[in-house]
């Protein structure tokens, strides 16, 4: 382990903030889902970094469960996007404003 | 400069660049392709961390399955490109970028303040064994067997839910 642990954690923090910016800035629902995948991946990177530096495989098992949940979330999210597109003919979240008041 | 550090720097640059590209491209297909690049760079970083199993799973599940799903949905619904990313509602979006920078500053402060390097106390055999499929599989099928079964159930429910939501007639 010749790379310090902080470097990995800073990369993870950077990817998480890019994901936050993507969710807040973009209006396309599919790209918002992609930004959520970015954030989940940065959490995975932090888990695997700590697991590997502590010599303990439990963190990697948690990263594995995070991947499972990410797969389920992507499937459901994209199905919802398709259902919305069928009703409204758009995926721009500024025009999907039924609950806005 | 040793080889590990050089590899880490190259992979980090690719991952950081592609993650910024994901949220700044107007065409969703380009975003998806940059996200695939990001996942491959992360798989390389997992290899540097001695996590071979997670690295392979990252390529198969993320770069393979999930991104194919994204690309198929983009192809199915044929969205128009966003005209501009920052132009409309500019003050709100500048504020959003400010919030993202704030999140980054907060996490970076936590990382340097808490001194995580003192956690790395594993012996060298432990460090090598942690990422191997044998030790992961043993933990997964003994201590974590219940979460493992629940994860399988979650995938079943997600599959049924996705089929019902995306059906032609919603009744």
mmCIF file of C-alpha atoms in Angstrom:
data_model
loop_
_atom_site.group_PDB
_atom_site.id
_atom_site.type_symbol
_atom_site.label_atom_id
_atom_site.label_comp_id
_atom_site.label_asym_id
_atom_site.label_seq_id
_atom_site.Cartn_x
_atom_site.Cartn_y
_atom_site.Cartn_z
ATOM 1 C CA UNK A 1 0.000 0.000 0.000
ATOM 2 C CA UNK A 2 2.177 2.836 -1.207
ATOM 3 C CA UNK A 3 -0.625 5.250 -2.077
ATOM 4 C CA UNK A 4 -1.906 7.043 1.048
ATOM 5 C CA UNK A 5 -5.471 6.337 2.099
ATOM 6 C CA UNK A 6 -6.379 10.024 1.837
ATOM 7 C CA UNK A 7 -5.930 10.036 -1.944
ATOM 8 C CA UNK A 8 -8.588 7.367 -2.426
ATOM 9 C CA UNK A 9 -10.962 9.125 -0.023
ATOM 10 C CA UNK A 10 -10.500 12.465 -1.790
ATOM 11 C CA UNK A 11 -11.337 10.825 -5.120
ATOM 12 C CA UNK A 12 -14.452 9.343 -3.496
ATOM 13 C CA UNK A 13 -15.461 12.749 -2.087
ATOM 14 C CA UNK A 14 -14.919 14.404 -5.471
ATOM 15 C CA UNK A 15 -17.098 11.869 -7.283
ATOM 16 C CA UNK A 16 -19.803 12.233 -4.636
ATOM 17 C CA UNK A 17 -19.919 16.026 -5.030
ATOM 18 C CA UNK A 18 -20.005 15.719 -8.819
ATOM 19 C CA UNK A 19 -23.005 13.417 -8.381
ATOM 20 C CA UNK A 20 -24.695 15.933 -6.074
ATOM 21 C CA UNK A 21 -24.101 18.705 -8.615
ATOM 22 C CA UNK A 22 -25.510 16.497 -11.374
ATOM 23 C CA UNK A 23 -28.709 15.761 -9.460
ATOM 24 C CA UNK A 24 -29.212 19.445 -8.671
ATOM 25 C CA UNK A 25 -28.323 20.941 -12.067
ATOM 26 C CA UNK A 26 -29.601 18.581 -14.747
ATOM 27 C CA UNK A 27 -33.251 18.449 -15.839
ATOM 28 C CA UNK A 28 -33.151 15.129 -17.718
ATOM 29 C CA UNK A 29 -34.459 12.315 -15.493
ATOM 30 C CA UNK A 30 -32.121 9.709 -17.020
ATOM 31 C CA UNK A 31 -29.029 11.828 -16.308
ATOM 32 C CA UNK A 32 -30.252 12.344 -12.742
ATOM 33 C CA UNK A 33 -30.365 8.541 -12.359
ATOM 34 C CA UNK A 34 -26.816 8.366 -13.754
ATOM 35 C CA UNK A 35 -25.666 10.917 -11.176
ATOM 36 C CA UNK A 36 -27.184 8.740 -8.452
ATOM 37 C CA UNK A 37 -25.129 5.824 -9.798
ATOM 38 C CA UNK A 38 -22.035 8.058 -9.533
ATOM 39 C CA UNK A 39 -22.783 8.762 -5.870
ATOM 40 C CA UNK A 40 -23.345 5.062 -5.108
ATOM 41 C CA UNK A 41 -20.029 4.268 -6.772
ATOM 42 C CA UNK A 42 -18.186 6.823 -4.678
ATOM 43 C CA UNK A 43 -19.666 5.241 -1.540
ATOM 44 C CA UNK A 44 -18.461 1.867 -2.818
ATOM 45 C CA UNK A 45 -14.974 3.274 -3.337
ATOM 46 C CA UNK A 46 -14.838 4.552 0.255
ATOM 47 C CA UNK A 47 -16.072 1.201 1.622
ATOM 48 C CA UNK A 48 -13.535 -0.794 -0.372
ATOM 49 C CA UNK A 49 -10.706 1.605 0.548
ATOM 50 C CA UNK A 50 -11.313 1.234 4.278
ATOM 51 C CA UNK A 51 -11.835 -2.530 3.966
ATOM 52 C CA UNK A 52 -8.604 -2.966 2.058
ATOM 53 C CA UNK A 53 -6.518 -0.743 4.340
ATOM 54 C CA UNK A 54 -7.820 -2.426 7.495
ATOM 55 C CA UNK A 55 -7.315 -5.952 6.150
ATOM 56 C CA UNK A 56 -10.959 -6.828 6.737
ATOM 57 C CA UNK A 57 -13.288 -8.131 4.027
ATOM 58 C CA UNK A 58 -16.564 -6.982 5.608
ATOM 59 C CA UNK A 59 -16.434 -3.615 3.847
ATOM 60 C CA UNK A 60 -16.213 -5.361 0.499
ATOM 61 C CA UNK A 61 -19.309 -7.419 1.375
ATOM 62 C CA UNK A 62 -21.166 -4.188 2.091
ATOM 63 C CA UNK A 63 -19.989 -2.791 -1.259
ATOM 64 C CA UNK A 64 -21.407 -5.943 -2.854
ATOM 65 C CA UNK A 65 -24.799 -5.285 -1.237
ATOM 66 C CA UNK A 66 -24.657 -1.664 -2.395
ATOM 67 C CA UNK A 67 -24.182 -2.943 -5.960
ATOM 68 C CA UNK A 68 -27.262 -5.172 -5.557
ATOM 69 C CA UNK A 69 -29.366 -2.254 -4.376
ATOM 70 C CA UNK A 70 -27.994 -0.070 -7.189
ATOM 71 C CA UNK A 71 -29.055 -2.644 -9.777
ATOM 72 C CA UNK A 72 -32.566 -2.837 -8.308
ATOM 73 C CA UNK A 73 -32.765 0.957 -8.121
ATOM 74 C CA UNK A 74 -31.677 1.407 -11.744
ATOM 75 C CA UNK A 75 -34.249 -1.124 -12.964
ATOM 76 C CA UNK A 76 -37.135 0.459 -11.024
ATOM 77 C CA UNK A 77 -36.055 4.035 -11.800
ATOM 78 C CA UNK A 78 -35.802 3.419 -15.524
ATOM 79 C CA UNK A 79 -39.189 1.638 -15.510
ATOM 80 C CA UNK A 80 -40.704 4.713 -13.831
ATOM 81 C CA UNK A 81 -39.037 6.945 -16.443
ATOM 82 C CA UNK A 82 -40.577 4.852 -19.225
ATOM 83 C CA UNK A 83 -44.024 4.997 -17.573
ATOM 84 C CA UNK A 84 -43.769 8.797 -17.213
ATOM 85 C CA UNK A 85 -42.608 9.166 -20.814
ATOM 86 C CA UNK A 86 -45.615 7.158 -21.975
ATOM 87 C CA UNK A 87 -48.001 9.534 -20.194
ATOM 88 C CA UNK A 88 -46.305 12.914 -20.661
ATOM 89 C CA UNK A 89 -44.052 12.373 -23.723
ATOM 90 C CA UNK A 90 -41.139 14.037 -21.919
ATOM 91 C CA UNK A 91 -38.520 13.204 -19.295
ATOM 92 C CA UNK A 92 -37.736 16.817 -18.443
ATOM 93 C CA UNK A 93 -38.482 17.097 -14.740
ATOM 94 C CA UNK A 94 -39.500 20.762 -15.094
ATOM 95 C CA UNK A 95 -42.550 19.587 -17.039
ATOM 96 C CA UNK A 96 -43.402 16.744 -14.654
ATOM 97 C CA UNK A 97 -44.778 19.104 -12.038
ATOM 98 C CA UNK A 98 -48.101 17.615 -10.993
ATOM 99 C CA UNK A 99 -47.182 17.724 -7.303
ATOM 100 C CA UNK A 100 -45.802 21.261 -7.429
ATOM 101 C CA UNK A 101 -47.733 24.050 -5.739
ATOM 102 C CA UNK B 1 7.553 7.668 -8.407
ATOM 103 C CA UNK B 2 6.672 4.015 -8.139
ATOM 104 C CA UNK B 3 4.371 2.121 -10.463
ATOM 105 C CA UNK B 4 1.447 1.932 -8.034
ATOM 106 C CA UNK B 5 1.312 5.703 -7.609
ATOM 107 C CA UNK B 6 1.587 6.326 -11.356
ATOM 108 C CA UNK B 7 -1.246 3.876 -12.084
ATOM 109 C CA UNK B 8 -3.337 5.432 -9.327
ATOM 110 C CA UNK B 9 -2.837 8.942 -10.705
ATOM 111 C CA UNK B 10 -3.749 7.917 -14.267
ATOM 112 C CA UNK B 11 -6.889 6.055 -13.139
ATOM 113 C CA UNK B 12 -7.892 8.917 -10.833
ATOM 114 C CA UNK B 13 -7.554 11.459 -13.625
ATOM 115 C CA UNK B 14 -9.691 9.290 -15.928
ATOM 116 C CA UNK B 15 -12.329 8.755 -13.231
ATOM 117 C CA UNK B 16 -12.524 12.438 -12.229
ATOM 118 C CA UNK B 17 -12.576 13.675 -15.844
ATOM 119 C CA UNK B 18 -15.254 11.214 -16.937
ATOM 120 C CA UNK B 19 -17.440 11.913 -13.903
ATOM 121 C CA UNK B 20 -17.415 15.628 -14.724
ATOM 122 C CA UNK B 21 -18.156 14.796 -18.364
ATOM 123 C CA UNK B 22 -21.212 12.725 -17.322
ATOM 124 C CA UNK B 23 -23.001 15.742 -15.880
ATOM 125 C CA UNK B 24 -21.925 18.310 -18.488
ATOM 126 C CA UNK B 25 -22.749 16.588 -21.799
ATOM 127 C CA UNK B 26 -25.981 17.655 -23.508
ATOM 128 C CA UNK B 27 -26.454 14.345 -25.319
ATOM 129 C CA UNK B 28 -27.540 11.568 -22.887
ATOM 130 C CA UNK B 29 -25.797 8.867 -24.957
ATOM 131 C CA UNK B 30 -22.439 10.618 -24.492
ATOM 132 C CA UNK B 31 -23.136 10.836 -20.759
ATOM 133 C CA UNK B 32 -23.763 7.087 -20.652
ATOM 134 C CA UNK B 33 -20.535 6.342 -22.540
ATOM 135 C CA UNK B 34 -18.516 8.528 -20.151
ATOM 136 C CA UNK B 35 -20.188 6.763 -17.226
ATOM 137 C CA UNK B 36 -18.991 3.419 -18.627
ATOM 138 C CA UNK B 37 -15.449 4.861 -18.831
ATOM 139 C CA UNK B 38 -15.782 5.973 -15.210
ATOM 140 C CA UNK B 39 -16.824 2.460 -14.133
ATOM 141 C CA UNK B 40 -13.820 0.900 -15.887
ATOM 142 C CA UNK B 41 -11.442 3.359 -14.193
ATOM 143 C CA UNK B 42 -13.014 2.493 -10.834
ATOM 144 C CA UNK B 43 -12.556 -1.219 -11.560
ATOM 145 C CA UNK B 44 -8.853 -0.503 -12.072
ATOM 146 C CA UNK B 45 -8.698 1.366 -8.779
ATOM 147 C CA UNK B 46 -10.338 -1.594 -7.018
ATOM 148 C CA UNK B 47 -7.587 -3.802 -8.449
ATOM 149 C CA UNK B 48 -4.984 -1.443 -6.979
ATOM 150 C CA UNK B 49 -6.755 -1.893 -3.623
ATOM 151 C CA UNK B 50 -6.421 -5.714 -3.838
ATOM 152 C CA UNK B 51 -10.180 -6.157 -4.325
ATOM 153 C CA UNK B 52 -10.168 -8.502 -7.305
ATOM 154 C CA UNK B 53 -13.687 -9.875 -6.788
ATOM 155 C CA UNK B 54 -15.290 -6.431 -6.537
ATOM 156 C CA UNK B 55 -13.333 -5.289 -9.588
ATOM 157 C CA UNK B 56 -14.731 -8.098 -11.732
ATOM 158 C CA UNK B 57 -18.245 -7.569 -10.351
ATOM 159 C CA UNK B 58 -17.932 -3.849 -11.121
ATOM 160 C CA UNK B 59 -17.199 -4.569 -14.784
ATOM 161 C CA UNK B 60 -19.893 -7.250 -15.140
ATOM 162 C CA UNK B 61 -22.739 -5.674 -13.159
ATOM 163 C CA UNK B 62 -22.185 -1.943 -13.645
ATOM 164 C CA UNK B 63 -20.420 -1.586 -16.987
ATOM 165 C CA UNK B 64 -22.262 -4.596 -18.371
ATOM 166 C CA UNK B 65 -25.790 -4.896 -17.037
ATOM 167 C CA UNK B 66 -26.764 -1.493 -15.647
ATOM 168 C CA UNK B 67 -25.280 0.594 -18.453
ATOM 169 C CA UNK B 68 -26.888 -1.606 -21.125
ATOM 170 C CA UNK B 69 -30.182 -0.909 -19.337
ATOM 171 C CA UNK B 70 -29.506 2.854 -19.455
ATOM 172 C CA UNK B 71 -28.523 2.782 -23.131
ATOM 173 C CA UNK B 72 -31.632 0.774 -24.054
ATOM 174 C CA UNK B 73 -33.916 3.204 -22.234
ATOM 175 C CA UNK B 74 -32.224 6.191 -23.924
ATOM 176 C CA UNK B 75 -32.751 4.448 -27.260
ATOM 177 C CA UNK B 76 -36.413 3.650 -26.440
ATOM 178 C CA UNK B 77 -37.566 7.085 -25.382
ATOM 179 C CA UNK B 78 -35.515 9.189 -27.808
ATOM 180 C CA UNK B 79 -35.138 12.353 -25.714
ATOM 181 C CA UNK B 80 -34.220 15.659 -27.225
ATOM 182 C CA UNK B 81 -30.893 17.191 -26.191
ATOM 183 C CA UNK B 82 -31.018 19.824 -23.513
ATOM 184 C CA UNK B 83 -30.546 23.187 -25.191
ATOM 185 C CA UNK B 84 -28.265 24.534 -22.491
ATOM 186 C CA UNK B 85 -27.293 23.295 -19.085
ATOM 187 C CA UNK B 86 -26.614 26.497 -17.187
ATOM 188 C CA UNK B 87 -28.498 29.186 -19.109
ATOM 189 C CA UNK B 88 -32.066 28.940 -17.783
ATOM 190 C CA UNK B 89 -32.689 29.482 -14.076
ATOM 191 C CA UNK B 90 -29.075 30.513 -13.670
ATOM 192 C CA UNK B 91 -29.121 31.733 -10.016
ATOM 193 C CA UNK B 92 -30.602 28.452 -8.763
ATOM 194 C CA UNK B 93 -28.019 26.399 -10.658
ATOM 195 C CA UNK B 94 -25.093 28.511 -9.451
ATOM 196 C CA UNK B 95 -26.429 27.977 -5.942
ATOM 197 C CA UNK B 96 -26.594 24.213 -6.659
ATOM 198 C CA UNK B 97 -22.915 24.197 -7.689
ATOM 199 C CA UNK B 98 -22.107 26.123 -4.506
ATOM 200 C CA UNK B 99 -23.868 23.412 -2.471
ATOM 201 C CA UNK B 100 -21.865 20.694 -4.248
ATOM 202 C CA UNK B 101 -18.575 22.509 -3.517
ATOM 203 C CA UNK B 102 -19.672 22.861 0.099
ATOM 204 C CA UNK B 103 -20.327 19.108 0.329
ATOM 205 C CA UNK B 104 -16.865 18.414 -1.090
ATOM 206 C CA UNK B 105 -15.197 20.837 1.347
ATOM 207 C CA UNK B 106 -17.011 19.275 4.277
ATOM 208 C CA UNK B 107 -16.028 15.704 3.357
ATOM 209 C CA UNK B 108 -12.416 16.747 2.664
ATOM 210 C CA UNK B 109 -12.227 18.498 6.029
ATOM 211 C CA UNK B 110 -13.555 15.350 7.727
ATOM 212 C CA UNK B 111 -11.016 13.170 5.906
ATOM 213 C CA UNK B 112 -8.016 15.252 6.962
ATOM 214 C CA UNK B 113 -9.310 16.033 10.431
ATOM 215 C CA UNK B 114 -10.054 12.430 11.424
ATOM 216 C CA UNK B 115 -6.641 11.106 10.276
ATOM 217 C CA UNK B 116 -7.840 7.836 8.671
ATOM 218 C CA UNK B 117 -4.280 6.558 8.125
ATOM 219 C CA UNK B 118 -4.117 5.351 11.719
ATOM 220 C CA UNK B 119 -6.879 2.841 10.962
ATOM 221 C CA UNK B 120 -4.669 0.871 8.586
ATOM 222 C CA UNK B 121 -3.269 -1.583 11.088
ATOM 223 C CA UNK B 122 -3.803 -4.887 9.251
ATOM 224 C CA UNK B 123 -0.909 -7.275 8.833
ATOM 225 C CA UNK B 124 0.300 -7.926 5.308
ATOM 226 C CA UNK B 125 -1.359 -11.380 5.075
ATOM 227 C CA UNK B 126 -4.652 -9.862 6.178
ATOM 228 C CA UNK B 127 -4.367 -7.130 3.558
ATOM 229 C CA UNK B 128 -3.849 -9.666 0.803
ATOM 230 C CA UNK B 129 -6.520 -12.077 2.066
ATOM 231 C CA UNK B 130 -9.227 -9.415 2.453
ATOM 232 C CA UNK B 131 -9.935 -9.068 -1.260
ATOM 233 C CA UNK B 132 -9.765 -12.703 -2.226
ATOM 234 C CA UNK B 133 -12.911 -14.520 -3.295
ATOM 235 C CA UNK B 134 -12.331 -17.203 -0.675
ATOM 236 C CA UNK B 135 -12.550 -14.920 2.344
ATOM 237 C CA UNK B 136 -15.411 -12.858 0.863
ATOM 238 C CA UNK B 137 -17.383 -16.005 0.065
ATOM 239 C CA UNK B 138 -16.827 -17.470 3.516
ATOM 240 C CA UNK B 139 -18.101 -14.315 5.234
ATOM 241 C CA UNK B 140 -20.986 -13.967 2.786
ATOM 242 C CA UNK B 141 -22.282 -17.523 3.245
ATOM 243 C CA UNK B 142 -21.849 -17.736 7.025
ATOM 244 C CA UNK B 143 -22.132 -14.450 8.912
ATOM 245 C CA UNK B 144 -24.031 -12.519 6.248
ATOM 246 C CA UNK B 145 -26.294 -15.282 4.918
ATOM 247 C CA UNK B 146 -29.519 -13.481 5.929
ATOM 248 C CA UNK B 147 -28.673 -10.167 4.176
ATOM 249 C CA UNK B 148 -27.579 -12.234 1.181
ATOM 250 C CA UNK B 149 -30.983 -13.957 0.971
ATOM 251 C CA UNK B 150 -32.786 -10.651 1.475
ATOM 252 C CA UNK B 151 -30.729 -9.163 -1.385
ATOM 253 C CA UNK B 152 -31.930 -11.971 -3.634
ATOM 254 C CA UNK B 153 -35.520 -11.300 -2.589
ATOM 255 C CA UNK B 154 -34.990 -7.569 -3.282
ATOM 256 C CA UNK B 155 -33.821 -8.357 -6.814
ATOM 257 C CA UNK B 156 -36.900 -10.537 -7.400
ATOM 258 C CA UNK B 157 -39.230 -7.770 -6.194
ATOM 259 C CA UNK B 158 -37.386 -5.185 -8.324
ATOM 260 C CA UNK B 159 -37.717 -7.379 -11.417
ATOM 261 C CA UNK B 160 -41.476 -7.856 -10.917
ATOM 262 C CA UNK B 161 -41.931 -4.152 -10.163
ATOM 263 C CA UNK B 162 -40.020 -3.066 -13.258
ATOM 264 C CA UNK B 163 -42.082 -5.400 -15.485
ATOM 265 C CA UNK B 164 -45.376 -4.126 -14.024
ATOM 266 C CA UNK B 165 -44.366 -0.453 -14.259
ATOM 267 C CA UNK B 166 -43.128 -0.674 -17.833
ATOM 268 C CA UNK B 167 -46.091 -2.698 -19.132
ATOM 269 C CA UNK B 168 -47.992 -1.277 -22.065
ATOM 270 C CA UNK B 169 -51.399 -0.944 -20.419
ATOM 271 C CA UNK B 170 -51.186 0.381 -16.877
ATOM 272 C CA UNK B 171 -54.357 -0.822 -15.132
#
